[in-house]
C-alpha angles and dihedrals in degrees: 000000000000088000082066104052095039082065096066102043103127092029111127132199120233134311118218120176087334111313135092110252111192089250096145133168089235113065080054089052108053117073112244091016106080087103099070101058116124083033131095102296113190095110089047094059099048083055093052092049092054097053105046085048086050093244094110083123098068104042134064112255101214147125092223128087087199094051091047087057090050092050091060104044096056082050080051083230091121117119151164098226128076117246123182116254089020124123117256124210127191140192124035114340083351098275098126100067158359147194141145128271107238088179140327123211114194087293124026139025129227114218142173116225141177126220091022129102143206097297088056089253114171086217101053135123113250161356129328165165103223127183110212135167115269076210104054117124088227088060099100101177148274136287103206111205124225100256127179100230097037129253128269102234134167085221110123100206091035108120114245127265097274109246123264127225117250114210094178092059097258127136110268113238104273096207128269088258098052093072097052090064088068097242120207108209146111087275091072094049092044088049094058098046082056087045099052090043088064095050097249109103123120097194128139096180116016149328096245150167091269119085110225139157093276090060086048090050097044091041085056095048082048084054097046091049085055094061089270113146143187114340093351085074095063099139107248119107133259126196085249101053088040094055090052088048080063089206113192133244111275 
């Protein structure tokens, strides 16, 4: 999905006398949705990016922030905190504007939207990354998407990415939020010998079951190693940067 979008940042919609007018490749390429070109086409574009990354299903094909807001909350996958990969909606009831979380630190979001611009307008004309405030009063919420591995959310009472099998004999990713409750188990332990086989431990005893700093420090050196950089090496573990660790099956 965010392989997708990421592919049509810098693309623009049409120019007529002057001026942008809202003529895009993407309303005539969704089925059901022709009718709205020339027309805001955020929503659109989320639609278009879902099906071309087979994930129409779980998202709404629509035209209409409002009516993707209301898509998610009968599915009960409607939620305050930003997730990546999630749908975000913006303005009052979420009905100005939309675009998809590509990540979220503790305090923005980065997101990839279409008709906006570089001032983060929600009537722009064209694709792109935008930075915005998790705390900002027009971010509405967030639509989370079914998807089959989970979804990596900051949201506290938000189940875990559910594990994935592992055919090669290799730990199954045990979810992003797993690790924040300081787990005591054999995948810890697993983790930092894998750690301090790539060079990149920090600890003095160990390593051990507990997660402790020491696992988070050494984790982040792992992530830099890897062509992580600046907040993106924190420390905690993401489904990418773990497959690459290669831990082994406890």
């Amino acid at each position: 999905m965010l392989l997708t979008a990421a592919g049509q940042v810098g693309v623009h919609e049409g120019r007529e006398n002057g001026h942008w007018n809202n003529v895009q490749r993407y309303s005539d390429e969704v089925p059901g949705l022709r009718w709205s070109q020339g027309q805001a086409w955020c929503a659109t574009f989320v639609s278009w990016v879902a099906l071309r990354a087979g994930c129409a299903t779980l998202f709404p094909r629509t035209a209409s922030c409002a009516t993707g807001v209301a898509w998610f909350r009968e599915r009960r996958r409607f939620r305050e905190y930003p997730a990546v990969g999630a749908q975000v909606f913006y303005g009052p009831g979420g009905s100005e504007h939309t675009g998809v979380v590509e990540r979220y630190d503790g305090t923005h979001i980065y997101t990839i939207e279409g008709n906006t611009n570089v001032n983060g307008s929600s009537e722009g004309d064209g694709v792109y990354r935008r930075v915005r405030e998790r705390k900002s009063s027009r971010v509405y919420g967030y639509g989370y998407p079914d998807y089959p591995g989970g979804i990596d959310s900051a949201d506290p009472s938000w189940p875990p990415p559910a594990p994935l099998p592992h055919p090669d004999g290799l730990e199954p990713f045990p979810g992003a939020e797993w690790f924040r409750t300081a787990p005591r188990s054999p995948v810890v332990t697993a983790m930092g010998r894998r750690l301090v086989a790539e060079g990149v431990a920090v600890y003095e005893e160990g390593p051990g079951p507990q997660w402790t700093d020491a696992d988070r420090r050494s984790y982040a050196n792992f992530q830099r190693k890897i062509g992580y950089r600046g907040g993106d090496a924190d420390g905690w573990p993401g489904p990418v940067s773990w497959t690459k660790l290669r831990v082994p099956r406890t």
